[in-house]
Short mmCIF file of C-alpha atoms in Angstrom, two decimals:
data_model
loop_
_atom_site.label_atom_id
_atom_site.label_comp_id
_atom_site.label_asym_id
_atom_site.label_seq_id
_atom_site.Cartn_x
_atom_site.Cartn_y
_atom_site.Cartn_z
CA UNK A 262 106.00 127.96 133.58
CA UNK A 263 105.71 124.16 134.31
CA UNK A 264 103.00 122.29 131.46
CA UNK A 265 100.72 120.42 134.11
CA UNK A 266 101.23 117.58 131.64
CA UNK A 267 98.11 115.25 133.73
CA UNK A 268 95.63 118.45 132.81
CA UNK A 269 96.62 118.28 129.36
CA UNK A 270 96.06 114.51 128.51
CA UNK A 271 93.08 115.20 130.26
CA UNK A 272 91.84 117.40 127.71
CA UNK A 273 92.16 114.72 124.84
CA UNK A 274 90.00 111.44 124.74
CA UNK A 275 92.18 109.64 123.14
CA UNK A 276 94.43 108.72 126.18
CA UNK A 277 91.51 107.31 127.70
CA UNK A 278 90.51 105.56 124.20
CA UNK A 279 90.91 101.11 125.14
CA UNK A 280 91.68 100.62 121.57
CA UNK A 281 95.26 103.07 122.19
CA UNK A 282 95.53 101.86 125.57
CA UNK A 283 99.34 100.95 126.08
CA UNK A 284 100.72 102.83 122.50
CA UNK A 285 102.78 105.78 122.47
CA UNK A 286 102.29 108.20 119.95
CA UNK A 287 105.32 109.35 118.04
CA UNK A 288 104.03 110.48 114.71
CA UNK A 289 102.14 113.75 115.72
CA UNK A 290 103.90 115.32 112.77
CA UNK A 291 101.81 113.37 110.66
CA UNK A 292 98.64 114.28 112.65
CA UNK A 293 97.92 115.13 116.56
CA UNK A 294 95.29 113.91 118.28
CA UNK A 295 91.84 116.39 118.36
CA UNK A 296 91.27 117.51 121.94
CA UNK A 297 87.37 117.58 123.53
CA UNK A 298 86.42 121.08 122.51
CA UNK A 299 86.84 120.49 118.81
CA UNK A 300 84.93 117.32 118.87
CA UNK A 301 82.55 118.53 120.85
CA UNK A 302 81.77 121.44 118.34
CA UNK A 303 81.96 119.12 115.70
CA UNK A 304 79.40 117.09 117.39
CA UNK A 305 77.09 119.47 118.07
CA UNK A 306 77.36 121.56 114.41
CA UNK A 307 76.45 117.84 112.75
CA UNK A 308 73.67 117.46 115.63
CA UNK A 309 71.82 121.12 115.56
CA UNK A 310 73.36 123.17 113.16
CA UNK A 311 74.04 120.65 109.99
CA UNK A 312 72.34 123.60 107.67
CA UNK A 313 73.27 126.44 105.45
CA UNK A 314 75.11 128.97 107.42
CA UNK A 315 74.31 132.49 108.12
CA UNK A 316 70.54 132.24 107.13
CA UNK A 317 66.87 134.04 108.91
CA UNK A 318 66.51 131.04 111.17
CA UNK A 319 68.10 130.18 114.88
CA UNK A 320 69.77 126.80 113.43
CA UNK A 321 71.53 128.87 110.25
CA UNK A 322 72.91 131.53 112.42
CA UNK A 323 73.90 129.69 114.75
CA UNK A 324 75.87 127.74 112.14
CA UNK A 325 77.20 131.04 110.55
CA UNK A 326 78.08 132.38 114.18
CA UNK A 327 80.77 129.76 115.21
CA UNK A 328 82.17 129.79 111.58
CA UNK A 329 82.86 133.01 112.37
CA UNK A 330 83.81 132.73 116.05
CA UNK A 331 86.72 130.19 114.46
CA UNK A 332 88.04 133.38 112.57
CA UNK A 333 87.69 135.83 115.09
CA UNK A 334 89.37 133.78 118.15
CA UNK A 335 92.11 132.29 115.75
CA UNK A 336 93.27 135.98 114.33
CA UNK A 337 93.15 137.94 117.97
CA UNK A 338 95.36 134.86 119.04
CA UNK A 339 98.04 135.23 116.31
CA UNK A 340 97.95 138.74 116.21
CA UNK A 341 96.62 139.84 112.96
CA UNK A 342 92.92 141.18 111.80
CA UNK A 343 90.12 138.32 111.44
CA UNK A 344 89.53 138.99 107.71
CA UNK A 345 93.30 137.78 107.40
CA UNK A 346 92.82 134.45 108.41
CA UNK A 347 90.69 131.98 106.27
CA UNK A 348 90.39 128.24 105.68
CA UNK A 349 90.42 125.68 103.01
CA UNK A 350 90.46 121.77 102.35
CA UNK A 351 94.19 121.60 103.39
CA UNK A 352 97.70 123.28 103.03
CA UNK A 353 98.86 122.09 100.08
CA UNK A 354 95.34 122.77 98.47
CA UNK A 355 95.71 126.58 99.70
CA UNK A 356 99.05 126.84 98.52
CA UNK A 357 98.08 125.98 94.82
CA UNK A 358 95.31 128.46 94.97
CA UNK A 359 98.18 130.82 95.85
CA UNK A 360 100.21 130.01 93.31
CA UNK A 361 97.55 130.55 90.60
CA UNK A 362 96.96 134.22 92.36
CA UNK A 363 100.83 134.87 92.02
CA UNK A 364 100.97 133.20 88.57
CA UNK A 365 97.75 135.86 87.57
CA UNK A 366 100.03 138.81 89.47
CA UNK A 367 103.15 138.21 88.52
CA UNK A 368 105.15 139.04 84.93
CA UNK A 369 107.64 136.87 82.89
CA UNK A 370 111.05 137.24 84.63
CA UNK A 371 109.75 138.00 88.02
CA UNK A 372 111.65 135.01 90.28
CA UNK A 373 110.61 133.26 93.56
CA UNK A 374 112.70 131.91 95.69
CA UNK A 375 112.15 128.40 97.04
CA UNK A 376 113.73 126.02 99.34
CA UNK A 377 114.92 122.43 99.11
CA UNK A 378 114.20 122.13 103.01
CA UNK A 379 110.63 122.16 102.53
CA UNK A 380 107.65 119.72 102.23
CA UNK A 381 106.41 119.84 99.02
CA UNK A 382 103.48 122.01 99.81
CA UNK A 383 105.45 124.64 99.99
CA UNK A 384 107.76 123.88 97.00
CA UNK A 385 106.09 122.03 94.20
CA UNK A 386 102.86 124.59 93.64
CA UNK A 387 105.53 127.24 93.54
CA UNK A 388 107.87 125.40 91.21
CA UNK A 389 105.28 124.62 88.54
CA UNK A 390 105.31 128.42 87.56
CA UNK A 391 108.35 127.77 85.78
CA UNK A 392 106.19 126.89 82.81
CA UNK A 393 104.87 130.28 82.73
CA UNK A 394 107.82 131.62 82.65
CA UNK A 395 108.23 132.99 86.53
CA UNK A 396 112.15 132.23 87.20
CA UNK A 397 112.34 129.92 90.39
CA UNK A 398 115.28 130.29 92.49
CA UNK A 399 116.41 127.86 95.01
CA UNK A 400 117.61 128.50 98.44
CA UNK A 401 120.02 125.38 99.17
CA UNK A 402 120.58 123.73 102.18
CA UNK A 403 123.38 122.74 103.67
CA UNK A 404 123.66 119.17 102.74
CA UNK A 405 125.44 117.67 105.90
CA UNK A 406 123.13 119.43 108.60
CA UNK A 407 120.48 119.91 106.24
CA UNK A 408 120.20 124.29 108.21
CA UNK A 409 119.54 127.23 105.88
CA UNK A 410 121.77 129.45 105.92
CA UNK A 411 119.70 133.50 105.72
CA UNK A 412 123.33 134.42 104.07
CA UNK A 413 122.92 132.12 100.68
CA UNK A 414 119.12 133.98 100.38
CA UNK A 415 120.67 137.45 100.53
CA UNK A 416 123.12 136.47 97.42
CA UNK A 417 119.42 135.21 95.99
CA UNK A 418 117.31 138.44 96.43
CA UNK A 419 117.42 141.33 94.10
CA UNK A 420 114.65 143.34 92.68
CA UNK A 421 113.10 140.90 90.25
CA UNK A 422 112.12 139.05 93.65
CA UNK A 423 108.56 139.03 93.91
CA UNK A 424 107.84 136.28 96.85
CA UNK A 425 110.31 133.93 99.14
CA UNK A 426 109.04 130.50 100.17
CA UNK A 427 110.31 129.03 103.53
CA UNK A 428 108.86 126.66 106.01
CA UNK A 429 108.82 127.65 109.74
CA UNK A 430 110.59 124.64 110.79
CA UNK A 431 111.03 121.63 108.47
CA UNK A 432 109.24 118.13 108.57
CA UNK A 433 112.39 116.20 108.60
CA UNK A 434 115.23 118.25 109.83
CA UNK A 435 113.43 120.10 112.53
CA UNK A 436 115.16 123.19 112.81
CA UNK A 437 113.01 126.44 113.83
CA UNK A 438 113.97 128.75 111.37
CA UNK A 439 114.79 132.38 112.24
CA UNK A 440 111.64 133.76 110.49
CA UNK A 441 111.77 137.23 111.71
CA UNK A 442 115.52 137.91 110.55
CA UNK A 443 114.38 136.14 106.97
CA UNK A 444 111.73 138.02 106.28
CA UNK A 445 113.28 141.43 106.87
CA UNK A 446 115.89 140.18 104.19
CA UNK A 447 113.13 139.47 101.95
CA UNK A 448 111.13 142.41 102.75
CA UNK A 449 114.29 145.19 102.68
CA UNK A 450 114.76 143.23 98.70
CA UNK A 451 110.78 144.18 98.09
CA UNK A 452 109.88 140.62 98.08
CA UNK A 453 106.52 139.45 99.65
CA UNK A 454 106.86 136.17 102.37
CA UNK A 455 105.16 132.81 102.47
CA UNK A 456 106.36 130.85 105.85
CA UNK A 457 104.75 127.38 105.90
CA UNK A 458 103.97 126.37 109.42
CA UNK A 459 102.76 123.38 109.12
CA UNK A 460 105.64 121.77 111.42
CA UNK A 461 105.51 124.58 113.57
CA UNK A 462 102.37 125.33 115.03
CA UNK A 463 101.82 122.17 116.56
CA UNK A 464 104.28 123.19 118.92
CA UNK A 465 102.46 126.64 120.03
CA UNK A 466 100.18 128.39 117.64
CA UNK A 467 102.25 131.32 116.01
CA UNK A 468 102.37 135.12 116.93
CA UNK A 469 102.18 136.17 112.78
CA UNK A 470 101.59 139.65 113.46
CA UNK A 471 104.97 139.51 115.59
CA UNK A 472 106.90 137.59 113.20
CA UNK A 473 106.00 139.53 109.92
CA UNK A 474 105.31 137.49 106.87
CA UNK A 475 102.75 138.24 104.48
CA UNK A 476 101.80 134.75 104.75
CA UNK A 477 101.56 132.16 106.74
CA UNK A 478 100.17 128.27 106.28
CA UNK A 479 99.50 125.67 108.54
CA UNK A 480 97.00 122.69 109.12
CA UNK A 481 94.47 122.12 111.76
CA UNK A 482 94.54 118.36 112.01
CA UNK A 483 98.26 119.01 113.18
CA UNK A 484 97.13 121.58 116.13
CA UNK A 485 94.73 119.30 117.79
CA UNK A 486 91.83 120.13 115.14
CA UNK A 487 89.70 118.94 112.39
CA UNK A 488 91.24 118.27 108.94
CA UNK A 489 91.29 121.75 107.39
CA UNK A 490 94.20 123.73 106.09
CA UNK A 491 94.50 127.31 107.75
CA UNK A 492 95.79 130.51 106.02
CA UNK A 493 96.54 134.27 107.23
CA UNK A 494 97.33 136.32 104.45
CA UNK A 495 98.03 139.95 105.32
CA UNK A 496 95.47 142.59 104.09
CA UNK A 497 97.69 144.51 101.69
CA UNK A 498 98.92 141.19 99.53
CA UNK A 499 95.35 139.99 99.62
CA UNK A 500 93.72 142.89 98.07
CA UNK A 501 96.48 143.11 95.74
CA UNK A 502 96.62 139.46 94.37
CA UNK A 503 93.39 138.41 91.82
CA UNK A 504 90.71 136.79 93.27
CA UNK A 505 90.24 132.94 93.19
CA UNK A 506 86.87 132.48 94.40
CA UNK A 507 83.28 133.35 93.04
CA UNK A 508 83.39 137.15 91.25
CA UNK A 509 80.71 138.34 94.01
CA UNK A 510 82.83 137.36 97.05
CA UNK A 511 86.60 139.45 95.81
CA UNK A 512 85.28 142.02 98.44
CA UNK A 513 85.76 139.97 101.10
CA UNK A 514 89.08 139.38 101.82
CA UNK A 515 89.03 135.88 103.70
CA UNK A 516 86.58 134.23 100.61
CA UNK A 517 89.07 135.40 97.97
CA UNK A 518 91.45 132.90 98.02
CA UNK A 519 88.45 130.03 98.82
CA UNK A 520 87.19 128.90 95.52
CA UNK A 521 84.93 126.53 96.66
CA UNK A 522 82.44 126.20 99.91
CA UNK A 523 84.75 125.66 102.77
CA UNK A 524 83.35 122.72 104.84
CA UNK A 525 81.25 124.55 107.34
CA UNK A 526 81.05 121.79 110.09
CA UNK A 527 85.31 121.77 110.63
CA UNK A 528 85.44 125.27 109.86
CA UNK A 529 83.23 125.87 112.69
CA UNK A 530 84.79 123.18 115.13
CA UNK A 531 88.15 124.82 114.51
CA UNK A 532 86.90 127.30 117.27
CA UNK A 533 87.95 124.46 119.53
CA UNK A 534 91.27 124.99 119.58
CA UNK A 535 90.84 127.81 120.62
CA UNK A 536 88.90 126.99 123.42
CA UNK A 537 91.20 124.53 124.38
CA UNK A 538 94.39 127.37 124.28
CA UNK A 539 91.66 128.90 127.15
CA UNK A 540 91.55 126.32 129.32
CA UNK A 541 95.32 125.47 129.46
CA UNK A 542 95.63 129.51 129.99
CA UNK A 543 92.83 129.53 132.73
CA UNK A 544 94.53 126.09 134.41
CA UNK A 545 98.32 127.74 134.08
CA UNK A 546 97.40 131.07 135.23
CA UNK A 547 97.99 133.09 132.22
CA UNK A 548 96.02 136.22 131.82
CA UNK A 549 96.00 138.91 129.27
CA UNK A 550 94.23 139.49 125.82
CA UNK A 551 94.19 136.35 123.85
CA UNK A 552 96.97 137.10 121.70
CA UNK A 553 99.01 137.35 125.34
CA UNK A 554 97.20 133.76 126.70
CA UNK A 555 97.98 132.33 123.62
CA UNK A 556 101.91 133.50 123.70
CA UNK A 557 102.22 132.57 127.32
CA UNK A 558 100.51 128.87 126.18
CA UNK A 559 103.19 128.64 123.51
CA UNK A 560 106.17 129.31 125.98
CA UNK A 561 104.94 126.43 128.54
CA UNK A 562 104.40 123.90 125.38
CA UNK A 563 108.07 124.26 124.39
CA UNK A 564 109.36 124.42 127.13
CA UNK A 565 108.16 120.96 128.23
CA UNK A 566 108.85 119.55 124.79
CA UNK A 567 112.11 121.27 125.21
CA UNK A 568 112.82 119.55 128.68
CA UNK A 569 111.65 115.89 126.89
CA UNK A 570 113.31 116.67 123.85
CA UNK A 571 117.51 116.65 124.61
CA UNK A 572 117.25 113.39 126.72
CA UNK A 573 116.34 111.85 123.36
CA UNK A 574 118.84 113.81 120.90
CA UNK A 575 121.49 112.87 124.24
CA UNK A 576 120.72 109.16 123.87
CA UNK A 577 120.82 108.96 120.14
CA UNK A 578 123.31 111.40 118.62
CA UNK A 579 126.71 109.64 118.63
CA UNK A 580 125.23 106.21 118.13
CA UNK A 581 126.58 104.23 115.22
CA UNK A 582 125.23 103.74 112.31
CA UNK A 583 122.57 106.24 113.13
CA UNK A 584 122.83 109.46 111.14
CA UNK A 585 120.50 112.39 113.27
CA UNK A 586 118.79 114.49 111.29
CA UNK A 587 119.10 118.33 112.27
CA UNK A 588 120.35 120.10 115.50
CA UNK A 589 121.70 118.06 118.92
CA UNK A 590 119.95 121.09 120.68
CA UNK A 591 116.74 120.86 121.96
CA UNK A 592 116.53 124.49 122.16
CA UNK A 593 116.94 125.51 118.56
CA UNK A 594 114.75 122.62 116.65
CA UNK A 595 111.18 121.24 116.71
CA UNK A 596 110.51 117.79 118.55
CA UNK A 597 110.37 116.11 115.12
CA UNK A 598 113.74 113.94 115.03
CA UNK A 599 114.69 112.19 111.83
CA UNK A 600 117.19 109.23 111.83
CA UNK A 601 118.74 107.65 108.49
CA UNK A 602 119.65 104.11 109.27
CA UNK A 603 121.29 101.03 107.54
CA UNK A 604 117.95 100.39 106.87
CA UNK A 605 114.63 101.47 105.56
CA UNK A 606 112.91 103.84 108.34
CA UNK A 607 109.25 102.08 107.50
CA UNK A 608 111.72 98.70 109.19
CA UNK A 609 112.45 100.45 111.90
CA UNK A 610 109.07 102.06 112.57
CA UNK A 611 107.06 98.35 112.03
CA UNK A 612 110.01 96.90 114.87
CA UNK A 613 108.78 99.97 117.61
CA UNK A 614 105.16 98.82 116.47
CA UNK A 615 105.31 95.83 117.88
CA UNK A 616 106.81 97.41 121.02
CA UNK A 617 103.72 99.87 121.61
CA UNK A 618 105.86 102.94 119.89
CA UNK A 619 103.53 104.43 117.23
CA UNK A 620 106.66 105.97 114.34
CA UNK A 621 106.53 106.65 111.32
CA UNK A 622 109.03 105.63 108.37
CA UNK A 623 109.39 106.67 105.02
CA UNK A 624 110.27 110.12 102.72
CA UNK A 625 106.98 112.36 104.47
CA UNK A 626 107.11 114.12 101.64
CA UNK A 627 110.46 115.34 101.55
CA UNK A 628 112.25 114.23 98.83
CA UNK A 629 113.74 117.00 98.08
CA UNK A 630 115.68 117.70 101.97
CA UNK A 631 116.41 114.16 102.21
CA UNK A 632 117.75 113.88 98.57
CA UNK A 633 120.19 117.17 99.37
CA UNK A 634 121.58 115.57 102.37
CA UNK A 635 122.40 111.94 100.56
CA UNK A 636 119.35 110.00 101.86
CA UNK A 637 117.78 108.07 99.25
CA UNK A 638 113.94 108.78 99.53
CA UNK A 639 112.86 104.89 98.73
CA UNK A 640 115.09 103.94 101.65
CA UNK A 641 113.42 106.89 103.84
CA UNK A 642 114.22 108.09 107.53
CA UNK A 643 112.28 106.83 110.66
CA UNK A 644 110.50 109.74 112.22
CA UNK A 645 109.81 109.68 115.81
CA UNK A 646 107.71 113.48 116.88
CA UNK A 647 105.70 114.27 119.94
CA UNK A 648 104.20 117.46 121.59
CA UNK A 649 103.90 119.31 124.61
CA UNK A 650 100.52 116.71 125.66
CA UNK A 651 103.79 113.47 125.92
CA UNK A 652 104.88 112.29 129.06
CA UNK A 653 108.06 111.88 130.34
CA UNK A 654 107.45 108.18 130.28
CA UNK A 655 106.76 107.61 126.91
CA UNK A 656 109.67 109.57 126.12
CA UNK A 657 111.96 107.28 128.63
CA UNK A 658 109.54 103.71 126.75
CA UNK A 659 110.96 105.31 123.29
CA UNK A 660 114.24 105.04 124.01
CA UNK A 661 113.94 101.83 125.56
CA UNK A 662 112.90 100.62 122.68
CA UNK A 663 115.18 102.14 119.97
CA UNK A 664 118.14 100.09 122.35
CA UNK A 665 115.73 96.91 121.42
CA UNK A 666 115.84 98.01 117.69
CA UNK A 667 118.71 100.18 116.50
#
């Protein structure tokens, strides 16, 4: 399947925005762009339906109907049952709510087992039980690739396991991690899985019922949506953790880990992505049930990130004094490419700035990856990340302009 890569710039308003006009965007990692149908819904929600949800009147259930048309077109696409998937202010916000649910559930003694490839969403929430007296176990990378190796988690695992933390694919290295072979380890040991996706769905939303974990994280404003934090959370952990929200809503499995109101408008407007997973279905000929248009979706996005991606990691990986970040193969990693220089990476990323390359420099949150594999997180990488709606011709301005700058 060939991405027609003119229909899907198409879709988002930005490329025709005059104030971007000329920039190419290489920190989508840090945020994509929002494609039409999202702002559209947002639009219209703020427009007509800017009331209470689910109430007697036309404007109230019509409010309350897309909220829930976000759930239901969202689950059916990843495979799992609606009441499974809710939302919240962000990732990280959703992971601490987690935590205090597994610091309620779990006993003195009872370990989880992090990772020091993570972003701190996925790390720090968990690593603050320590002070209730959960043991925290950490899964190590290997500090000159930066890969985890599923071999150093079995020698982690035994049956005071209660939950293993992993991301999907990590915001500096970039490696897709083999999440179905990791979570039957943690699974065969009795443990319950969190898989932070966050890096990963932007690159094709995720199959979860195929790949298994109990749950799964990720954020909207990274897969062409409005700034909320998305959550699945498998029926039999839900009902099992405490609830976090208001006492009258622990029946109701996609409220229970919610404390507060969710915001209704970008809740709402989050159908849009799904919408927009439609159209490049309809355009590409895919057919099926959604979770099959939304699979076939995900295969043409990577493979035309795929095809972008290992001219860049070609042109880059035996330069001097440039230290890549993660695997030379386009195949087995994320479009998210890290490089440690002789200088700062926020340098770097100011230098393609003024060349029209939108990059980002700094630590992203990763102190803890870049610390294992000797990079000092003052001194930072720069981060250059795109998705399947680049063109070959940014890609080919990019590397002009790292031969300008490195």
């Amino acid at each position: 399947m060939i991405l027609d890569n003119d229909f899907v710039r198409a879709q988002f308003p930005a490329f025709a925005e005059p104030t971007l006009a000329g920039q190419a965007f290489f920190e989508n990692a840090g945020g994509s762009y929002t494609c039409a149908p999202v702002i559209a819904r947002l639009e219209r929600y703020y427009r007509q339906r800017k009331v209470q949800p689910y109430g007697l009147y036309d404007a109230s259930r019509l409010a309350g109907e897309e909220m829930d048309e976000a759930r239901q077109r969202l689950a059916a696409m990843m495979g799992v049952a609606t009441d499974e998937v809710s939302f919240g202010p962000s990732t990280t916000q959703n992971t601490y709510v987690l935590a205090q649910a597994f610091r309620q559930w779990m006993r003195p003694g009872e370990a989880i087992v992090v990772t020091d490839q993570d972003h701190e969403a996925n790390s720090g929430p968990w690593r603050r039980l320590a002070d209730e007296g959960i043991e925290i176990r950490e899964w190590k990378i290997d500090p000159g690739t930066g890969l985890l190796d599923p071999a150093d988690l079995d020698a982690l695992l035994d049956e005071r396991v209660r939950l293993v933390c992993f991301p999907h694919c990590s915001n500096v290295v970039g490696a897709v991690n083999p999440v179905v072979e990791i979570t039957a380890l943690a699974h065969a040991a009795g443990a319950f899985v969190c898989v932070d996706g966050v890096s990963y769905a932007p690159h094709g939303l995720p199959e979860v019922g195929r790949l298994g974990p109990d749950i799964y994280l990720f954020s909207a404003y990274k897969t062409y949506g409005p700034h909320q934090g998305i959550m699945v959370i498998r029926q039999e952990l839900a009902r099992m953790l405490p609830n976090q929200a208001h006492h009258f809503n622990a029946d109701t499995l996609y409220k229970r880990f919610t404390p507060a109101g969710p915001d209704h408008a970008q809740v709402a407007a989050c159908a849009g992505i799904a919408d927009y997973i439609d159209t490049l279905a309809t355009h590409h000929g895919i057919a099926g049930d959604p979770a099959a248009r939304n699979a076939g979706v995900h295969e043409a996005m990577r493979t035309h990130e795929t095809t972008l991606l290992q001219p860049l990691l070609d042109h880059l990986k035996d330069r001097n004094r440039v230290r890549l970040i993660g695997p030379s193969d386009a195949t087995v990693r994320a479009p998210t490419v890290a490089l440690a220089l002789d200088r700062p990476g926020a340098e770097a990323a100011a230098d393609l700035a003024r060349r029209g390359i939108m990059a980002g420099g700094g630590d992203f949150y990763a102190h803890r990856p870049l610390e294992a594999m000797g990079i000092d997180p003052a001194h930072g990488v720069l981060r250059l990340s795109f998705v399947h709606y680049t063109s070959r011709d940014e890609v080919e301005r990019l590397m002009t302009a790292l031969d300008d700058i490195l």
